[in-house]
mmCIF file of C-alpha atoms and ligand atoms in Angstrom:
data_model
loop_
_atom_site.group_PDB
_atom_site.id
_atom_site.type_symbol
_atom_site.label_atom_id
_atom_site.label_comp_id
_atom_site.label_asym_id
_atom_site.label_seq_id
_atom_site.Cartn_x
_atom_site.Cartn_y
_atom_site.Cartn_z
ATOM 1 C CA MET A 44 20.761 -6.146 -168.774
ATOM 2 C CA SER A 45 17.560 -7.996 -167.534
ATOM 3 C CA ALA A 46 15.981 -7.549 -164.126
ATOM 4 C CA GLY A 47 17.101 -11.214 -163.508
ATOM 5 C CA GLU A 48 20.585 -10.406 -163.929
ATOM 6 C CA ILE A 49 20.616 -7.638 -161.402
ATOM 7 C CA GLY A 50 19.611 -10.140 -158.657
ATOM 8 C CA THR A 51 17.309 -10.125 -155.472
ATOM 9 C CA THR A 52 17.578 -6.695 -153.586
ATOM 10 C CA VAL A 53 17.210 -6.873 -149.926
ATOM 11 C CA THR A 54 13.694 -5.320 -150.164
ATOM 12 C CA GLN A 55 12.241 -8.020 -152.708
ATOM 13 C CA HIS A 56 13.554 -10.721 -150.511
ATOM 14 C CA LEU A 57 11.844 -9.038 -147.397
ATOM 15 C CA LEU A 58 8.521 -8.966 -149.195
ATOM 16 C CA SER A 59 8.952 -12.592 -150.506
ATOM 17 C CA GLN A 60 9.804 -13.796 -147.075
ATOM 18 C CA GLN A 61 6.757 -12.087 -145.479
ATOM 19 C CA ALA A 62 4.490 -13.290 -148.050
ATOM 20 C CA GLU A 63 5.525 -16.838 -147.428
ATOM 21 C CA HIS A 64 5.493 -16.628 -143.706
ATOM 22 C CA GLY A 65 2.541 -14.342 -143.267
ATOM 23 C CA GLY A 66 1.753 -11.578 -140.769
ATOM 24 C CA ALA A 67 3.073 -8.990 -143.065
ATOM 25 C CA THR A 68 1.658 -5.577 -142.588
ATOM 26 C CA GLY A 69 4.350 -3.432 -144.455
ATOM 27 C CA ALA A 70 5.190 -1.960 -141.236
ATOM 28 C CA PHE A 71 7.972 -3.916 -140.685
ATOM 29 C CA THR A 72 9.464 -3.630 -144.353
ATOM 30 C CA ARG A 73 9.202 0.272 -144.093
ATOM 31 C CA LEU A 74 11.136 0.028 -140.698
ATOM 32 C CA ILE A 75 13.767 -2.120 -142.430
ATOM 33 C CA ASN A 76 13.803 0.086 -145.423
ATOM 34 C CA GLU A 77 14.731 3.098 -142.999
ATOM 35 C CA LEU A 78 17.509 1.290 -141.530
ATOM 36 C CA ILE A 79 18.957 0.474 -144.972
ATOM 37 C CA LEU A 80 18.659 3.833 -145.830
ATOM 38 C CA ALA A 81 20.517 4.680 -142.692
ATOM 39 C CA ALA A 82 23.020 2.466 -143.375
ATOM 40 C CA LYS A 83 23.768 3.782 -146.896
ATOM 41 C CA ILE A 84 24.223 6.952 -145.311
ATOM 42 C CA ILE A 85 26.590 5.996 -142.623
ATOM 43 C CA ASN A 86 28.410 3.769 -145.377
ATOM 44 C CA ARG A 87 28.932 7.121 -147.382
ATOM 45 C CA GLU A 88 30.471 8.893 -144.442
ATOM 46 C CA VAL A 89 32.489 5.913 -143.316
ATOM 47 C CA ASN A 90 34.071 5.677 -147.005
ATOM 48 C CA LYS A 91 35.220 9.195 -146.678
ATOM 49 C CA ALA A 92 36.432 8.933 -143.174
ATOM 50 C CA GLY A 93 40.028 9.370 -143.901
ATOM 51 C CA LEU A 94 39.336 12.621 -145.902
ATOM 52 C CA ALA A 95 37.923 14.327 -143.297
ATOM 53 C CA GLU A 96 40.834 16.850 -142.534
ATOM 54 C CA ILE A 97 41.375 17.477 -146.342
ATOM 55 C CA LEU A 98 37.692 17.814 -147.230
ATOM 56 C CA GLY A 99 38.224 21.331 -147.719
ATOM 57 C CA LEU A 100 40.961 20.766 -150.485
ATOM 58 C CA THR A 101 38.550 18.759 -152.403
ATOM 59 C CA GLY A 102 35.687 21.329 -152.182
ATOM 60 C CA ASN A 103 33.428 18.831 -150.318
ATOM 61 C CA ASP A 104 33.075 20.719 -146.944
ATOM 62 C CA ASN A 105 29.555 21.586 -146.149
ATOM 63 C CA VAL A 106 28.557 24.958 -147.194
ATOM 64 C CA GLN A 107 27.660 25.966 -143.576
ATOM 65 C CA GLY A 108 31.280 25.375 -142.591
ATOM 66 C CA GLU A 109 29.837 22.858 -139.946
ATOM 67 C CA GLN A 110 32.528 20.885 -137.999
ATOM 68 C CA VAL A 111 33.080 17.456 -139.156
ATOM 69 C CA ARG A 112 31.302 15.341 -136.551
ATOM 70 C CA LYS A 113 32.365 12.241 -134.689
ATOM 71 C CA LEU A 114 31.398 9.336 -136.878
ATOM 72 C CA ASP A 115 29.525 7.579 -134.014
ATOM 73 C CA ASP A 116 27.408 10.470 -133.005
ATOM 74 C CA PHE A 117 26.712 10.937 -136.637
ATOM 75 C CA ALA A 118 25.657 7.174 -137.187
ATOM 76 C CA ASN A 119 23.727 7.575 -133.916
ATOM 77 C CA ASP A 120 21.839 10.589 -135.247
ATOM 78 C CA VAL A 121 21.200 9.272 -138.598
ATOM 79 C CA VAL A 122 19.738 5.758 -137.509
ATOM 80 C CA THR A 123 17.303 7.508 -134.892
ATOM 81 C CA ARG A 124 16.150 9.892 -137.109
ATOM 82 C CA ARG A 125 15.447 7.487 -140.018
ATOM 83 C CA LEU A 126 13.526 5.255 -137.679
ATOM 84 C CA PHE A 127 11.687 7.695 -136.267
ATOM 85 C CA HIS A 128 10.710 8.870 -139.632
ATOM 86 C CA SER A 129 9.289 5.251 -140.352
ATOM 87 C CA GLY A 130 6.178 6.020 -138.071
ATOM 88 C CA HIS A 131 6.277 2.713 -136.676
ATOM 89 C CA ILE A 132 8.473 3.159 -133.722
ATOM 90 C CA CYS A 133 7.430 3.018 -129.815
ATOM 91 C CA ALA A 134 10.983 3.433 -128.591
ATOM 92 C CA LEU A 135 14.490 3.485 -129.470
ATOM 93 C CA GLY A 136 17.817 2.269 -127.406
ATOM 94 C CA SER A 137 21.207 3.142 -128.735
ATOM 95 C CA GLU A 138 24.264 2.340 -127.415
ATOM 96 C CA GLU A 139 25.153 6.064 -127.436
ATOM 97 C CA GLU A 140 22.192 7.137 -125.328
ATOM 98 C CA PRO A 141 21.999 6.786 -121.576
ATOM 99 C CA VAL A 142 18.270 5.879 -121.725
ATOM 100 C CA PRO A 143 15.788 4.795 -124.109
ATOM 101 C CA MET A 144 14.195 7.537 -126.622
ATOM 102 C CA ASN A 145 10.663 8.458 -126.954
ATOM 103 C CA VAL A 146 8.871 9.226 -130.049
ATOM 104 C CA PRO A 147 9.436 12.987 -130.443
ATOM 105 C CA ASP A 148 6.411 15.153 -130.741
ATOM 106 C CA GLY A 149 4.652 15.428 -134.213
ATOM 107 C CA TYR A 150 5.890 11.899 -135.285
ATOM 108 C CA ARG A 151 3.719 9.044 -135.875
ATOM 109 C CA SER A 152 4.252 6.276 -133.506
ATOM 110 C CA GLY A 153 3.923 2.259 -133.993
ATOM 111 C CA ASN A 154 4.571 -1.104 -132.243
ATOM 112 C CA TYR A 155 8.196 -1.531 -132.723
ATOM 113 C CA ILE A 156 11.209 -1.202 -130.423
ATOM 114 C CA VAL A 157 14.775 -1.091 -131.977
ATOM 115 C CA LEU A 158 17.757 -1.410 -130.063
ATOM 116 C CA PHE A 159 21.122 -0.507 -131.850
ATOM 117 C CA ASP A 160 24.887 0.060 -131.855
ATOM 118 C CA PRO A 161 25.009 2.739 -134.552
ATOM 119 C CA LEU A 162 28.800 2.211 -135.031
ATOM 120 C CA ASP A 163 30.407 -0.707 -133.277
ATOM 121 C CA GLY A 164 34.172 -0.904 -133.402
ATOM 122 C CA SER A 165 34.437 2.777 -134.014
ATOM 123 C CA SER A 166 37.916 3.008 -132.292
ATOM 124 C CA ASN A 167 38.965 1.056 -135.461
ATOM 125 C CA ILE A 168 37.813 4.002 -137.879
ATOM 126 C CA ASP A 169 41.213 5.807 -138.347
ATOM 127 C CA ALA A 170 43.069 2.653 -139.274
ATOM 128 C CA ASN A 171 40.528 1.999 -142.030
ATOM 129 C CA ILE A 172 39.533 -1.413 -140.222
ATOM 130 C CA PRO A 173 35.885 -2.811 -140.816
ATOM 131 C CA ILE A 174 33.299 -1.514 -138.318
ATOM 132 C CA GLY A 175 29.424 -1.931 -138.268
ATOM 133 C CA THR A 176 25.967 -1.191 -137.085
ATOM 134 C CA ILE A 177 24.213 -3.656 -135.047
ATOM 135 C CA PHE A 178 20.225 -3.764 -134.600
ATOM 136 C CA SER A 179 17.683 -5.782 -132.907
ATOM 137 C CA ILE A 180 13.704 -5.362 -133.370
ATOM 138 C CA LEU A 181 11.264 -6.122 -130.924
ATOM 139 C CA ARG A 182 7.551 -5.732 -130.673
ATOM 140 C CA LYS A 183 5.873 -3.664 -127.882
ATOM 141 C CA ARG A 184 4.376 -6.072 -125.378
ATOM 142 C CA SER A 185 3.016 -3.521 -122.474
ATOM 143 C CA ASP A 186 -0.394 -2.110 -122.751
ATOM 144 C CA THR A 187 0.817 1.430 -122.369
ATOM 145 C CA PRO A 188 -0.975 3.769 -124.671
ATOM 146 C CA ALA A 189 0.279 4.507 -128.249
ATOM 147 C CA GLY A 190 3.730 6.208 -128.388
ATOM 148 C CA LYS A 191 4.452 5.259 -124.547
ATOM 149 C CA TYR A 192 6.403 2.151 -123.446
ATOM 150 C CA ASP A 193 7.456 0.633 -120.140
ATOM 151 C CA GLU A 194 10.640 -1.110 -119.121
ATOM 152 C CA SER A 195 9.204 -4.554 -120.273
ATOM 153 C CA ASP A 196 9.108 -3.353 -123.791
ATOM 154 C CA ILE A 197 13.012 -2.574 -123.768
ATOM 155 C CA LEU A 198 14.115 -5.284 -121.590
ATOM 156 C CA GLN A 199 13.076 -8.138 -123.531
ATOM 157 C CA PRO A 200 15.091 -11.605 -123.725
ATOM 158 C CA GLY A 201 16.787 -12.371 -127.015
ATOM 159 C CA TYR A 202 14.065 -15.061 -127.764
ATOM 160 C CA MET A 203 11.486 -12.370 -128.322
ATOM 161 C CA GLN A 204 13.295 -10.642 -131.077
ATOM 162 C CA VAL A 205 11.509 -10.288 -134.122
ATOM 163 C CA ALA A 206 14.284 -9.603 -136.133
ATOM 164 C CA ALA A 207 18.273 -8.947 -135.810
ATOM 165 C CA GLY A 208 21.026 -8.079 -138.104
ATOM 166 C CA TYR A 209 23.907 -5.879 -138.837
ATOM 167 C CA PHE A 210 25.660 -3.965 -141.699
ATOM 168 C CA LEU A 211 29.368 -4.317 -142.313
ATOM 169 C CA TYR A 212 31.197 -1.409 -143.686
ATOM 170 C CA GLY A 213 34.186 -3.324 -144.710
ATOM 171 C CA SER A 214 36.121 -4.117 -148.348
ATOM 172 C CA SER A 215 32.346 -4.274 -149.549
ATOM 173 C CA THR A 216 29.296 -2.993 -147.377
ATOM 174 C CA MET A 217 27.003 -5.878 -146.525
ATOM 175 C CA MET A 218 23.856 -6.252 -144.579
ATOM 176 C CA VAL A 219 23.119 -9.746 -142.826
ATOM 177 C CA TYR A 220 19.900 -10.382 -141.288
ATOM 178 C CA THR A 221 17.332 -12.844 -139.671
ATOM 179 C CA THR A 222 13.525 -12.608 -139.134
ATOM 180 C CA GLY A 223 13.649 -16.271 -137.611
ATOM 181 C CA THR A 224 13.424 -18.092 -140.864
ATOM 182 C CA GLY A 225 17.543 -18.613 -141.708
ATOM 183 C CA VAL A 226 20.141 -16.140 -142.222
ATOM 184 C CA SER A 227 20.588 -13.973 -145.399
ATOM 185 C CA GLY A 228 23.542 -11.883 -146.417
ATOM 186 C CA PHE A 229 23.376 -9.014 -148.961
ATOM 187 C CA THR A 230 26.201 -6.896 -150.657
ATOM 188 C CA LEU A 231 25.846 -3.406 -151.442
ATOM 189 C CA ASP A 232 26.262 -2.807 -155.315
ATOM 190 C CA PRO A 233 27.076 0.866 -155.356
ATOM 191 C CA SER A 234 26.787 1.190 -159.115
ATOM 192 C CA ILE A 235 22.942 0.868 -158.450
ATOM 193 C CA GLY A 236 22.974 1.556 -154.770
ATOM 194 C CA ASP A 237 21.097 -1.392 -153.450
ATOM 195 C CA PHE A 238 21.651 -4.541 -151.263
ATOM 196 C CA LEU A 239 21.493 -7.641 -153.674
ATOM 197 C CA LEU A 240 21.341 -11.348 -152.112
ATOM 198 C CA SER A 241 24.981 -12.650 -152.101
ATOM 199 C CA HIS A 242 24.615 -14.877 -149.314
ATOM 200 C CA PRO A 243 21.282 -16.992 -149.116
ATOM 201 C CA ASN A 244 20.610 -19.326 -146.062
ATOM 202 C CA ILE A 245 24.066 -18.758 -144.405
ATOM 203 C CA LYS A 246 24.833 -21.702 -142.415
ATOM 204 C CA MET A 247 27.823 -21.471 -139.776
ATOM 205 C CA PRO A 248 30.496 -24.648 -140.642
ATOM 206 C CA SER A 249 31.062 -26.739 -137.337
ATOM 207 C CA PRO A 250 33.763 -27.685 -136.497
ATOM 208 C CA GLY A 251 35.808 -24.724 -137.486
ATOM 209 C CA ASN A 252 39.631 -24.047 -136.904
ATOM 210 C CA ILE A 253 39.912 -20.417 -135.953
ATOM 211 C CA PHE A 254 39.398 -18.832 -132.254
ATOM 212 C CA SER A 255 38.933 -15.162 -131.769
ATOM 213 C CA ALA A 256 39.680 -13.276 -128.337
ATOM 214 C CA ASN A 257 41.646 -10.461 -126.985
ATOM 215 C CA MET A 258 44.604 -12.413 -125.760
ATOM 216 C CA GLY A 259 45.895 -9.479 -124.016
ATOM 217 C CA ASN A 260 43.377 -10.067 -121.507
ATOM 218 C CA TRP A 261 44.623 -13.302 -120.631
ATOM 219 C CA ASP A 262 45.622 -12.562 -116.910
ATOM 220 C CA TYR A 263 42.119 -11.270 -116.022
ATOM 221 C CA TRP A 264 40.519 -14.416 -117.334
ATOM 222 C CA GLU A 265 39.150 -17.153 -114.878
ATOM 223 C CA PRO A 266 40.647 -20.740 -115.268
ATOM 224 C CA ALA A 267 38.014 -22.121 -117.334
ATOM 225 C CA THR A 268 38.631 -19.705 -120.020
ATOM 226 C CA LYS A 269 42.299 -20.177 -120.210
ATOM 227 C CA HIS A 270 42.032 -24.219 -119.943
ATOM 228 C CA TYR A 271 39.332 -23.760 -122.808
ATOM 229 C CA LEU A 272 41.827 -21.616 -124.987
ATOM 230 C CA ASN A 273 44.917 -23.746 -124.096
ATOM 231 C CA HIS A 274 42.896 -26.895 -125.284
ATOM 232 C CA LEU A 275 42.256 -24.969 -128.771
ATOM 233 C CA ARG A 276 45.817 -23.899 -129.243
ATOM 234 C CA SER A 277 47.175 -27.335 -128.613
ATOM 235 C CA PRO A 278 47.287 -29.817 -131.480
ATOM 236 C CA MET A 279 44.878 -32.615 -131.019
ATOM 237 C CA GLY A 280 45.660 -35.612 -132.661
ATOM 238 C CA ALA A 281 45.481 -35.322 -136.180
ATOM 239 C CA LYS A 282 44.000 -31.722 -135.877
ATOM 240 C CA PRO A 283 46.306 -28.940 -135.641
ATOM 241 C CA ALA A 284 45.993 -26.363 -133.110
ATOM 242 C CA TYR A 285 43.299 -23.433 -134.200
ATOM 243 C CA SER A 286 44.462 -20.143 -135.854
ATOM 244 C CA LEU A 287 43.960 -17.083 -133.980
ATOM 245 C CA ARG A 288 42.436 -14.029 -135.758
ATOM 246 C CA TYR A 289 41.217 -11.245 -134.020
ATOM 247 C CA VAL A 290 40.128 -7.826 -135.522
ATOM 248 C CA GLY A 291 38.881 -5.883 -132.331
ATOM 249 C CA SER A 292 35.619 -5.013 -134.556
ATOM 250 C CA LEU A 293 32.887 -7.136 -133.233
ATOM 251 C CA VAL A 294 30.704 -7.205 -136.423
ATOM 252 C CA SER A 295 33.968 -8.086 -138.622
ATOM 253 C CA ASP A 296 35.111 -10.739 -135.937
ATOM 254 C CA PHE A 297 31.431 -12.364 -135.980
ATOM 255 C CA HIS A 298 30.987 -11.965 -139.807
ATOM 256 C CA ARG A 299 34.160 -13.991 -140.264
ATOM 257 C CA THR A 300 33.177 -16.839 -137.578
ATOM 258 C CA LEU A 301 29.451 -16.812 -139.314
ATOM 259 C CA LEU A 302 31.159 -17.545 -142.425
ATOM 260 C CA TYR A 303 34.121 -19.865 -141.883
ATOM 261 C CA GLY A 304 33.194 -21.216 -138.426
ATOM 262 C CA GLY A 305 35.081 -21.555 -135.164
ATOM 263 C CA VAL A 306 34.456 -19.378 -132.090
ATOM 264 C CA PHE A 307 34.470 -15.707 -130.961
ATOM 265 C CA LEU A 308 34.607 -14.707 -127.242
ATOM 266 C CA TYR A 309 34.671 -11.809 -125.150
ATOM 267 C CA PRO A 310 34.610 -13.456 -121.627
ATOM 268 C CA ALA A 311 34.092 -12.106 -118.221
ATOM 269 C CA ASP A 312 37.569 -10.673 -116.805
ATOM 270 C CA SER A 313 38.559 -9.238 -113.509
ATOM 271 C CA ARG A 314 39.940 -6.281 -114.631
ATOM 272 C CA ASP A 315 37.177 -4.023 -113.680
ATOM 273 C CA PRO A 316 35.630 -5.340 -110.424
ATOM 274 C CA LYS A 317 32.744 -3.282 -111.267
ATOM 275 C CA LYS A 318 32.329 -5.077 -114.765
ATOM 276 C CA PRO A 319 32.833 -8.732 -113.723
ATOM 277 C CA THR A 320 30.893 -9.449 -116.875
ATOM 278 C CA GLY A 321 32.944 -8.763 -119.925
ATOM 279 C CA LYS A 322 32.603 -5.927 -122.111
ATOM 280 C CA LEU A 323 30.056 -6.502 -124.751
ATOM 281 C CA ARG A 324 26.273 -5.365 -124.361
ATOM 282 C CA LEU A 325 23.365 -7.959 -124.199
ATOM 283 C CA LEU A 326 20.666 -6.088 -125.830
ATOM 284 C CA TYR A 327 22.223 -4.332 -128.974
ATOM 285 C CA GLU A 328 25.471 -6.397 -129.473
ATOM 286 C CA CYS A 329 25.223 -9.976 -127.932
ATOM 287 C CA ALA A 330 21.557 -10.939 -128.416
ATOM 288 C CA PRO A 331 21.075 -9.649 -132.118
ATOM 289 C CA LEU A 332 24.381 -11.785 -132.935
ATOM 290 C CA ALA A 333 22.992 -14.588 -131.034
ATOM 291 C CA PHE A 334 19.769 -14.678 -132.908
ATOM 292 C CA ILE A 335 21.824 -14.963 -136.122
ATOM 293 C CA ALA A 336 24.046 -17.416 -134.877
ATOM 294 C CA GLU A 337 21.195 -19.662 -133.773
ATOM 295 C CA GLN A 338 19.539 -19.301 -137.249
ATOM 296 C CA ALA A 339 22.764 -20.236 -139.125
ATOM 297 C CA GLY A 340 23.167 -23.494 -136.625
ATOM 298 C CA GLY A 341 25.595 -21.988 -134.316
ATOM 299 C CA VAL A 342 25.345 -21.146 -130.594
ATOM 300 C CA ALA A 343 25.708 -18.371 -128.408
ATOM 301 C CA SER A 344 26.269 -18.460 -124.728
ATOM 302 C CA THR A 345 27.913 -16.844 -121.874
ATOM 303 C CA GLY A 346 29.468 -20.181 -121.158
ATOM 304 C CA ARG A 347 26.896 -20.944 -118.746
ATOM 305 C CA GLU A 348 23.807 -19.714 -120.196
ATOM 306 C CA ARG A 349 22.074 -19.434 -123.377
ATOM 307 C CA ILE A 350 22.386 -15.635 -124.689
ATOM 308 C CA MET A 351 18.922 -15.599 -125.887
ATOM 309 C CA ASP A 352 17.493 -16.756 -122.514
ATOM 310 C CA ILE A 353 18.853 -14.030 -120.605
ATOM 311 C CA GLU A 354 16.114 -11.668 -118.842
ATOM 312 C CA PRO A 355 17.813 -8.443 -119.329
ATOM 313 C CA GLU A 356 18.314 -6.108 -116.056
ATOM 314 C CA LYS A 357 18.998 -2.748 -117.749
ATOM 315 C CA LEU A 358 19.387 -1.511 -121.285
ATOM 316 C CA HIS A 359 23.365 -1.163 -121.102
ATOM 317 C CA GLN A 360 23.849 -4.292 -119.459
ATOM 318 C CA ARG A 361 27.126 -6.299 -120.304
ATOM 319 C CA VAL A 362 27.648 -10.048 -120.508
ATOM 320 C CA PRO A 363 30.230 -12.453 -121.220
ATOM 321 C CA LEU A 364 29.983 -14.052 -125.010
ATOM 322 C CA ILE A 365 30.959 -16.969 -126.325
ATOM 323 C CA ILE A 366 29.813 -17.265 -129.773
ATOM 324 C CA GLY A 367 30.285 -19.606 -132.979
ATOM 325 C CA SER A 368 30.078 -22.991 -134.322
ATOM 326 C CA ARG A 369 27.930 -25.567 -132.447
ATOM 327 C CA GLU A 370 31.134 -27.836 -131.638
ATOM 328 C CA GLU A 371 33.298 -25.055 -130.386
ATOM 329 C CA VAL A 372 30.769 -23.275 -128.273
ATOM 330 C CA THR A 373 29.394 -26.598 -126.691
ATOM 331 C CA LEU A 374 32.939 -27.345 -125.905
ATOM 332 C CA ALA A 375 33.309 -24.246 -124.200
ATOM 333 C CA GLU A 376 30.191 -24.634 -121.977
ATOM 334 C CA GLN A 377 31.770 -28.072 -120.894
ATOM 335 C CA PHE A 378 34.967 -26.167 -119.546
ATOM 336 C CA TYR A 379 32.988 -23.797 -117.702
ATOM 337 C CA ALA A 380 30.415 -26.243 -116.293
ATOM 338 C CA GLY A 381 33.860 -28.185 -114.823
ATOM 339 C CA ARG A 382 33.400 -31.101 -117.161
ATOM 340 C CA LEU A 383 36.429 -30.410 -118.780
ATOM 341 C CA GLY A 384 39.720 -28.937 -117.349
ATOM 342 C CA GLU A 385 43.276 -28.392 -117.489
ATOM 343 C CA LYS A 386 44.742 -31.448 -118.411
ATOM 344 C CA THR A 387 42.132 -32.564 -121.271
HETATM 345 P P1 LIG B 675 32.595 -0.082 -128.650
HETATM 346 O O1 LIG B 675 31.031 -0.547 -128.736
HETATM 347 O O2 LIG B 675 32.960 0.767 -127.972
HETATM 348 O O3 LIG B 675 33.132 -0.060 -130.082
HETATM 349 O O4 LIG B 675 33.212 -1.499 -128.271
HETATM 350 C C1 LIG B 675 32.809 -2.706 -128.770
HETATM 351 C C2 LIG B 675 34.239 -3.230 -129.332
HETATM 352 C C3 LIG B 675 33.646 -4.453 -130.233
HETATM 353 O O5 LIG B 675 33.646 -4.253 -131.686
HETATM 354 C C4 LIG B 675 35.045 -5.449 -130.064
HETATM 355 O O6 LIG B 675 34.560 -6.640 -130.081
HETATM 356 C C5 LIG B 675 35.389 -5.228 -128.694
HETATM 357 O O7 LIG B 675 34.801 -3.833 -128.325
HETATM 358 C C6 LIG B 675 36.912 -5.204 -128.774
HETATM 359 O O8 LIG B 675 37.381 -4.844 -127.273
HETATM 360 P P2 LIG B 675 38.908 -4.880 -127.060
HETATM 361 O O9 LIG B 675 39.522 -3.627 -127.788
HETATM 362 O O10 LIG B 675 38.810 -4.987 -125.470
HETATM 363 O O11 LIG B 675 39.400 -6.059 -127.288
HETATM 364 MG MG1 LIG B 676 29.527 -1.635 -129.709
#
């Protein structure tokens, strides 16, 4: 087989993009390569998840007799170690860690901050439902000494992201990312162990015909959310009502929305008065997906504000998320602005 038939690997794609758009130092490519390696390791473990209790019978338990660890802890460790290993990190922030992580002693440091959700949707693992890793890459902006950071480096609005992406561990394993020049999707070919370009220049169709939300939360939603969803689920003239699809795994629900169009929402709800802001986290769930959505021609909003414009207040901040095709998300904003309501 010739090299042409094998296709473009993610590293080749990254290098050619950097050559086109300039500013490449190699540091960024090394960082992404460490993320890719982490994802391959996580993917291997996710694929064996159902075997955890019978690994002993297949002779695959580890020789030290270590207990099988929770996959989200494992994923957190793998991403953290690989990224620090790159030598280009100034700080890391993870959904699994209460505070940002410093570069450990003995490691080289650099100018990048990566905020990530190591295994999003992990409550779905036991049912063999797709899950994912989400990442957001920022550049250090404080003038703190090398290897140090301050809050302003972590709490950057989405529009400051250098790159963002996710890995989807599903029926096939995919990587989708943007550096601000469109969105590219790659599929892992297990026979060669590399991600190959399978979805060049992804554009989100608009309008779509699918909406995605946890309808079990209906009674906790504000009227604007209910009016908007009632609108989508009513036939509109010649247009049939929207279909409902909800996996409950953000990367999967977003990935479908990216490819098929429509809208995913996790709006504010009144269930927990301490969390009136929805469930999803701004810095490592909403902002990176918002960057991808916008680069694919879509929109990401809280209903009242562009996600990418929010000035973060804390690492684990939650915000309402309405993300998807331009037509559906801008329609939602009309409902939240009170320009459309119950009878429309
Ligand atoms: P997690 O980070 O603890 O996995 O939670 C985030 C997940 C998302 O993947 C998904 O969109 C959402 O929680 C589903 O929440 P719910 O079960 O309330 O519908
Ligand atoms: Mg998550």
